[in-house]
Tab-separated table of C-alpha atoms in Angstrom:
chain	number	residue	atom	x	y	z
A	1	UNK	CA	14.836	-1.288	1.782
A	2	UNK	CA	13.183	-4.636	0.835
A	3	UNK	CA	15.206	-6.601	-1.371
A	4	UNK	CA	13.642	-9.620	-3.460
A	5	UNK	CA	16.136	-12.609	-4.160
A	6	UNK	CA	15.762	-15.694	-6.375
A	7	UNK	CA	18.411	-18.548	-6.625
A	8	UNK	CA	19.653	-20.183	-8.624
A	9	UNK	CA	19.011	-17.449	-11.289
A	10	UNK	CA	18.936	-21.221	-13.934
A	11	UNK	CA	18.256	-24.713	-12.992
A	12	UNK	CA	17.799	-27.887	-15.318
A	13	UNK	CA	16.181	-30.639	-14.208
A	14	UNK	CA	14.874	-34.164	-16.195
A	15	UNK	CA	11.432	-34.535	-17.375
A	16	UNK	CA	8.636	-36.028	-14.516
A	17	UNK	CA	11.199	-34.826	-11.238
A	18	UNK	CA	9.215	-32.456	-8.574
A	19	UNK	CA	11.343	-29.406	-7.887
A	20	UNK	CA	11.841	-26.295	-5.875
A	21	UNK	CA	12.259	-22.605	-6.920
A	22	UNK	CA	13.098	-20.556	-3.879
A	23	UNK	CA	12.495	-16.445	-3.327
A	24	UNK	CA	14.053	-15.062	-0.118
A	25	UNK	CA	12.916	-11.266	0.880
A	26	UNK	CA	14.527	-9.063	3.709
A	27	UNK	CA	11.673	-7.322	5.134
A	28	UNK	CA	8.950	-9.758	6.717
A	29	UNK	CA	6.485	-7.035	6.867
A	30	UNK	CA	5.126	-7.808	3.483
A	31	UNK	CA	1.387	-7.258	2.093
A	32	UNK	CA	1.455	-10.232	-0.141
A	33	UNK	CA	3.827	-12.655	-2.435
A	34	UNK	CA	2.792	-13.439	-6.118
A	35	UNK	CA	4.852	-15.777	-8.276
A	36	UNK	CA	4.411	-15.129	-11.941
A	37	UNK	CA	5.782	-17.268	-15.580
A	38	UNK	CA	7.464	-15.406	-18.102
A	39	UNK	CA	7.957	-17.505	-21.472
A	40	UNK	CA	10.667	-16.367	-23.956
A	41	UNK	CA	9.955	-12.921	-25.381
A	42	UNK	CA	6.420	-13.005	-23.733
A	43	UNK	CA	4.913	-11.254	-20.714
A	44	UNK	CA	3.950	-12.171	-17.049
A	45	UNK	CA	1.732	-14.688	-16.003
A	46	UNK	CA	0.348	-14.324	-12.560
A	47	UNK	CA	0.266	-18.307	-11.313
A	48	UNK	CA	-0.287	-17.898	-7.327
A	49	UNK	CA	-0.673	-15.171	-4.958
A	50	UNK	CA	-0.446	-15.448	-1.163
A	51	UNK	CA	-1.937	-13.123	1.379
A	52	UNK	CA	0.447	-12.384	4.345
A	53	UNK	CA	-2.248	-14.170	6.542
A	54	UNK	CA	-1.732	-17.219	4.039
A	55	UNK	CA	0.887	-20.086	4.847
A	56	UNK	CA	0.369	-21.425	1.263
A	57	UNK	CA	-1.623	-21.677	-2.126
A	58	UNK	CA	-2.079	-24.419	-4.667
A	59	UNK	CA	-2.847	-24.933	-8.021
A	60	UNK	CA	-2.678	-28.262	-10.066
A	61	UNK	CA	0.882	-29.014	-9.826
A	62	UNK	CA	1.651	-26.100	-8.384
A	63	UNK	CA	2.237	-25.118	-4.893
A	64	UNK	CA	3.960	-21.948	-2.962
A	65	UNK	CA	4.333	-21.753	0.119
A	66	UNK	CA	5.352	-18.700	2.458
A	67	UNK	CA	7.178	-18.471	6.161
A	68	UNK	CA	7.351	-14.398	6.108
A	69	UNK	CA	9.106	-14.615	9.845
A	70	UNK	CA	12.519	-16.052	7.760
A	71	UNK	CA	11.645	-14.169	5.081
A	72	UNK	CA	11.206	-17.118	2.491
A	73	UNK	CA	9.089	-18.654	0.121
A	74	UNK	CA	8.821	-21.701	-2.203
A	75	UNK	CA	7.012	-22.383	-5.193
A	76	UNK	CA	7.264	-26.529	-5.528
A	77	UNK	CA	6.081	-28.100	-8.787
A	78	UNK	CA	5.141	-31.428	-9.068
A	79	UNK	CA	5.845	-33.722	-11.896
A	80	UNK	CA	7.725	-31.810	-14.150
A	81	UNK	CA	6.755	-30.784	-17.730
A	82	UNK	CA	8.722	-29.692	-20.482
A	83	UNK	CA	6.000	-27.232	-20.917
A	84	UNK	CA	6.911	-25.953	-17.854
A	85	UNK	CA	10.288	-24.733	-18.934
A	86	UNK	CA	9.941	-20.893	-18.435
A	87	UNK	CA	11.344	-18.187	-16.541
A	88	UNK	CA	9.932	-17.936	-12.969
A	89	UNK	CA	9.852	-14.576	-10.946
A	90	UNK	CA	8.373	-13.878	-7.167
A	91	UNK	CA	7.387	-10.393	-6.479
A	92	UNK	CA	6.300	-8.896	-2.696
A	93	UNK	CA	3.715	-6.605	-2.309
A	94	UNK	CA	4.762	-3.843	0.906
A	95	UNK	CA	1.615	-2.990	1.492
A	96	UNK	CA	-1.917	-2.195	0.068
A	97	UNK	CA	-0.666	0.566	-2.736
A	98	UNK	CA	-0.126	-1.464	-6.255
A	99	UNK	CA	3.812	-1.713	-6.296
A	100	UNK	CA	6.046	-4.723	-6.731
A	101	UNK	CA	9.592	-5.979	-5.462
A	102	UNK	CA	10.368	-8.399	-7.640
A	103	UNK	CA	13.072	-10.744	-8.083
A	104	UNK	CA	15.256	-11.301	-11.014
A	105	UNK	CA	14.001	-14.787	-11.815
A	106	UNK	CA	14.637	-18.301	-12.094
A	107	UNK	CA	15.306	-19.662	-15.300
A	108	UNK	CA	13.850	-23.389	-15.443
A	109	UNK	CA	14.555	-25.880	-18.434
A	110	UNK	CA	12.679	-29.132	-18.143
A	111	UNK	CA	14.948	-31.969	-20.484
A	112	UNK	CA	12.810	-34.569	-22.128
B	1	UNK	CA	-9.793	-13.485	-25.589
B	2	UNK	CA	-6.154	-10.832	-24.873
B	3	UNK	CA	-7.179	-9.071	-21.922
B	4	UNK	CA	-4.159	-6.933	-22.138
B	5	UNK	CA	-3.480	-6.175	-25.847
B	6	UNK	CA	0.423	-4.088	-26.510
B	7	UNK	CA	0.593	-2.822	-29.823
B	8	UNK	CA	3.252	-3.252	-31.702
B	9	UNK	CA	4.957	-6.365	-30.481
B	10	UNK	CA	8.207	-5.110	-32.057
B	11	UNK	CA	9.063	-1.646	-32.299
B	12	UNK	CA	12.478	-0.284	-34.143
B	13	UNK	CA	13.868	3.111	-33.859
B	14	UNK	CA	16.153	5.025	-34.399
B	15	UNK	CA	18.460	7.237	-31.764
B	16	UNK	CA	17.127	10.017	-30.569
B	17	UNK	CA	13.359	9.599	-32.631
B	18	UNK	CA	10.500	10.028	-30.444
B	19	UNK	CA	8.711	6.723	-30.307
B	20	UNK	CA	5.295	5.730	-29.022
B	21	UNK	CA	4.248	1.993	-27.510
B	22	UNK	CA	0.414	1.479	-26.356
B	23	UNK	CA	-1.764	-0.522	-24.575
B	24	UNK	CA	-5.323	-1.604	-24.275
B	25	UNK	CA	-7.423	-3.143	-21.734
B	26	UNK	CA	-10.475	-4.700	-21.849
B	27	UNK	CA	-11.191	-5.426	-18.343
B	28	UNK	CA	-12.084	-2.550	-16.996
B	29	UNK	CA	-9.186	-2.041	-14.168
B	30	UNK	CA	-8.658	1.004	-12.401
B	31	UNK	CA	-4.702	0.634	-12.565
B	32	UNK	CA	-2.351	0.483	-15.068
B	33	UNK	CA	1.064	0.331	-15.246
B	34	UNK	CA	4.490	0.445	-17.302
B	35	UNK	CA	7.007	-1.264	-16.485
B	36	UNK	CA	10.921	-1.886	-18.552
B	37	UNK	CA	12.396	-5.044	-18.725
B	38	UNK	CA	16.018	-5.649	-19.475
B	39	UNK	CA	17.091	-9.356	-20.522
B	40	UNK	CA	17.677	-11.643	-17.729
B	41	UNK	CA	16.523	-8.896	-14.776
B	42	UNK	CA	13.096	-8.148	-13.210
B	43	UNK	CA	10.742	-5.428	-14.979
B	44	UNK	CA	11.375	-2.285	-13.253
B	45	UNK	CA	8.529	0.189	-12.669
B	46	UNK	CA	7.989	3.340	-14.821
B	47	UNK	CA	4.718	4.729	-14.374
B	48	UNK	CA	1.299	3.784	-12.857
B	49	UNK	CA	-1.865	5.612	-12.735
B	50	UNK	CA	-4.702	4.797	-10.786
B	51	UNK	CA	-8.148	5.802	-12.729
B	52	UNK	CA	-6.242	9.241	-14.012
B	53	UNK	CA	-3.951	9.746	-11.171
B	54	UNK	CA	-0.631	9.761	-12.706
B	55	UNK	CA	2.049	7.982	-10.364
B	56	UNK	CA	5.992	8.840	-11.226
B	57	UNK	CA	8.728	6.560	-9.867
B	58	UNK	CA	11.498	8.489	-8.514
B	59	UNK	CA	13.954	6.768	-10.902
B	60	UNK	CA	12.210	7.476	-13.871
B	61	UNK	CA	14.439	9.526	-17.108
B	62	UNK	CA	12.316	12.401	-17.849
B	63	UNK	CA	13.036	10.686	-21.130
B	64	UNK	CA	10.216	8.700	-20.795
B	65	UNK	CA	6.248	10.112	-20.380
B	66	UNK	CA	3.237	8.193	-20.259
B	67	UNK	CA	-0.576	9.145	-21.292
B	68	UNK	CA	-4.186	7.460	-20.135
B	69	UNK	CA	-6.530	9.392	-22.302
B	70	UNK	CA	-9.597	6.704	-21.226
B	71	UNK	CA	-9.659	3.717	-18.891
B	72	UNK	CA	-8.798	1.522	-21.622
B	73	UNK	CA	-5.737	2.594	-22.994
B	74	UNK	CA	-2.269	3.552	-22.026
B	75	UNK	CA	0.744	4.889	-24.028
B	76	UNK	CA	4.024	5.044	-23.385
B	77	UNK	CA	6.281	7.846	-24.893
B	78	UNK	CA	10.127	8.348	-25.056
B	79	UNK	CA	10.698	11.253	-26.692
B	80	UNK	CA	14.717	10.712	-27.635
B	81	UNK	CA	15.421	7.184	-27.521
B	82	UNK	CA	18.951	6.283	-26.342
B	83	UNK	CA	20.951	2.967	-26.969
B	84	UNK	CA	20.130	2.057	-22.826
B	85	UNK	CA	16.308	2.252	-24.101
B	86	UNK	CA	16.256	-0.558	-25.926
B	87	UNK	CA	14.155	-3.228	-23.728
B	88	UNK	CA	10.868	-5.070	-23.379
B	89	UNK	CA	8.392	-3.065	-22.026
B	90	UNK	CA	5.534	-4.443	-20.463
B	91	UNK	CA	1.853	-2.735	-19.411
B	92	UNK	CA	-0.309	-4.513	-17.008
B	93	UNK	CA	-3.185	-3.971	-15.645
B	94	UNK	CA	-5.176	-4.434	-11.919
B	95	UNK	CA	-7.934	-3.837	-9.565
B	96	UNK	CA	-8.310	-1.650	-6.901
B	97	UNK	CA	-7.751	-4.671	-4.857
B	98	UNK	CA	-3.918	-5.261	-3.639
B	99	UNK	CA	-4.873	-8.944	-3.183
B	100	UNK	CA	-5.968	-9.317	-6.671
B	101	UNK	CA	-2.637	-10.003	-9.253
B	102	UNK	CA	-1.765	-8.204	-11.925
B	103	UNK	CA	-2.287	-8.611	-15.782
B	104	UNK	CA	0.231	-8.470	-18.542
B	105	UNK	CA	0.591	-8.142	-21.894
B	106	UNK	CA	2.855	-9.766	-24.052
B	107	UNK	CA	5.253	-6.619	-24.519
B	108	UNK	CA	6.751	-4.301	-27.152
B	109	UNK	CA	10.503	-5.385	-27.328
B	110	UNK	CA	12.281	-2.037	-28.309
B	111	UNK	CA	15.403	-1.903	-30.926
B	112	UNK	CA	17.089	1.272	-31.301
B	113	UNK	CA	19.613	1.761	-33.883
């Protein structure tokens, strides 16, 4: 049973530092990994999505990466925002139906 | 320019009163889907239908039935509303195409009293 993992479930960080959010997944045979934004009381955001055949995606500050053979992916942000400060959740696609495994989310507070 | 519109935003009830939460699309997806969302944990998946093709999860309280009368909107109901209903729940929509992500709306967040 594939099981979607994100840790630290909070991290805090200063204003302008790049960072790391990190999603590990047990089952390498995935379809596809999607990392999404959830602001406070709002809904999902879809921010990248990478193809099993994909090694990474980017956009602006934003880049994830994916190694499915340990069963790990990253989503790095550059030069932290306090705009940024959001809840971030990963989600794996098993194959080509339309059903998620998603994590339970890293909190992220940017300080100013 | 709401792609995925989730009427109402906040929704009160009381226990055991049949409540109704919908949602409306206006780009023309094939899928659509429900999903509950409990603070601090990932949504979890009710329902989805592709075109009219309802899809149950396994897991899913007979509590809790979902309509698509058209392509462009979605409700969700729960006919007896129990203290473990109260969440965020979240409709989103996609394409037929698995590499293609998947839109959401902003939520109803559910209080039952």
């Amino acid at each position: 049973k594939q099981e979607v993992t994100q840790i630290p479930a909070a991290l805090s960080v200063p204003e302008g530092e790049n960072l790391v959010l990190n999603c590990s997944f047990t089952d390498s045979a995935i379809y596809n990994l999607q990392w999404f934004r959830q602001d406070p009381g709002k809904g999902l955001t879809s921010l990248l999505l990478i193809q099993s055949s994909q090694r990474e995606q980017t956009s602006g500050r934003l880049n994830a990466s994916l190694d499915k053979s340990s069963g790990r992916s990253t989503l790095y942000i550059a030069a932290s925002q306090p705009g940024d400060s959001a809840t971030y959740l990963c989600a794996v696609s098993l194959d080509s139906n339309y059903q998620l495994i998603w994590g339970a989310g890293t909190k992220l507070i940017i300080k100013p | 320019d709401a792609m995925v519109i989730q009427n109402p935003r906040y929704q009160v009830t009381q226990f055991g009163k049949p409540v109704t939460l919908s949602c409306s699309q206006t780009l023309n997806h094939n899928v659509m889907y429900w999903y509950q969302q409990k603070s601090s944990q990932a949504p979890k998946l009710l329902f989805h239908y592709y075109d009219k093709d309802f899809n149950n999860e396994a897991d899913t309280p007979d509590n809790f039935q979902s309509r698509r009368p058209n392509t462009s909107f979605c409700f969700l109901d729960i006919r007896s509303p129990g203290l473990g209903d109260a969440a965020m729940y979240l409709c989103a929509t996609s394409t037929l195409n698995s590499n293609q992500p998947q839109h959401f709306g902003d939520g109803t967040r559910l209080s039952i009293l």
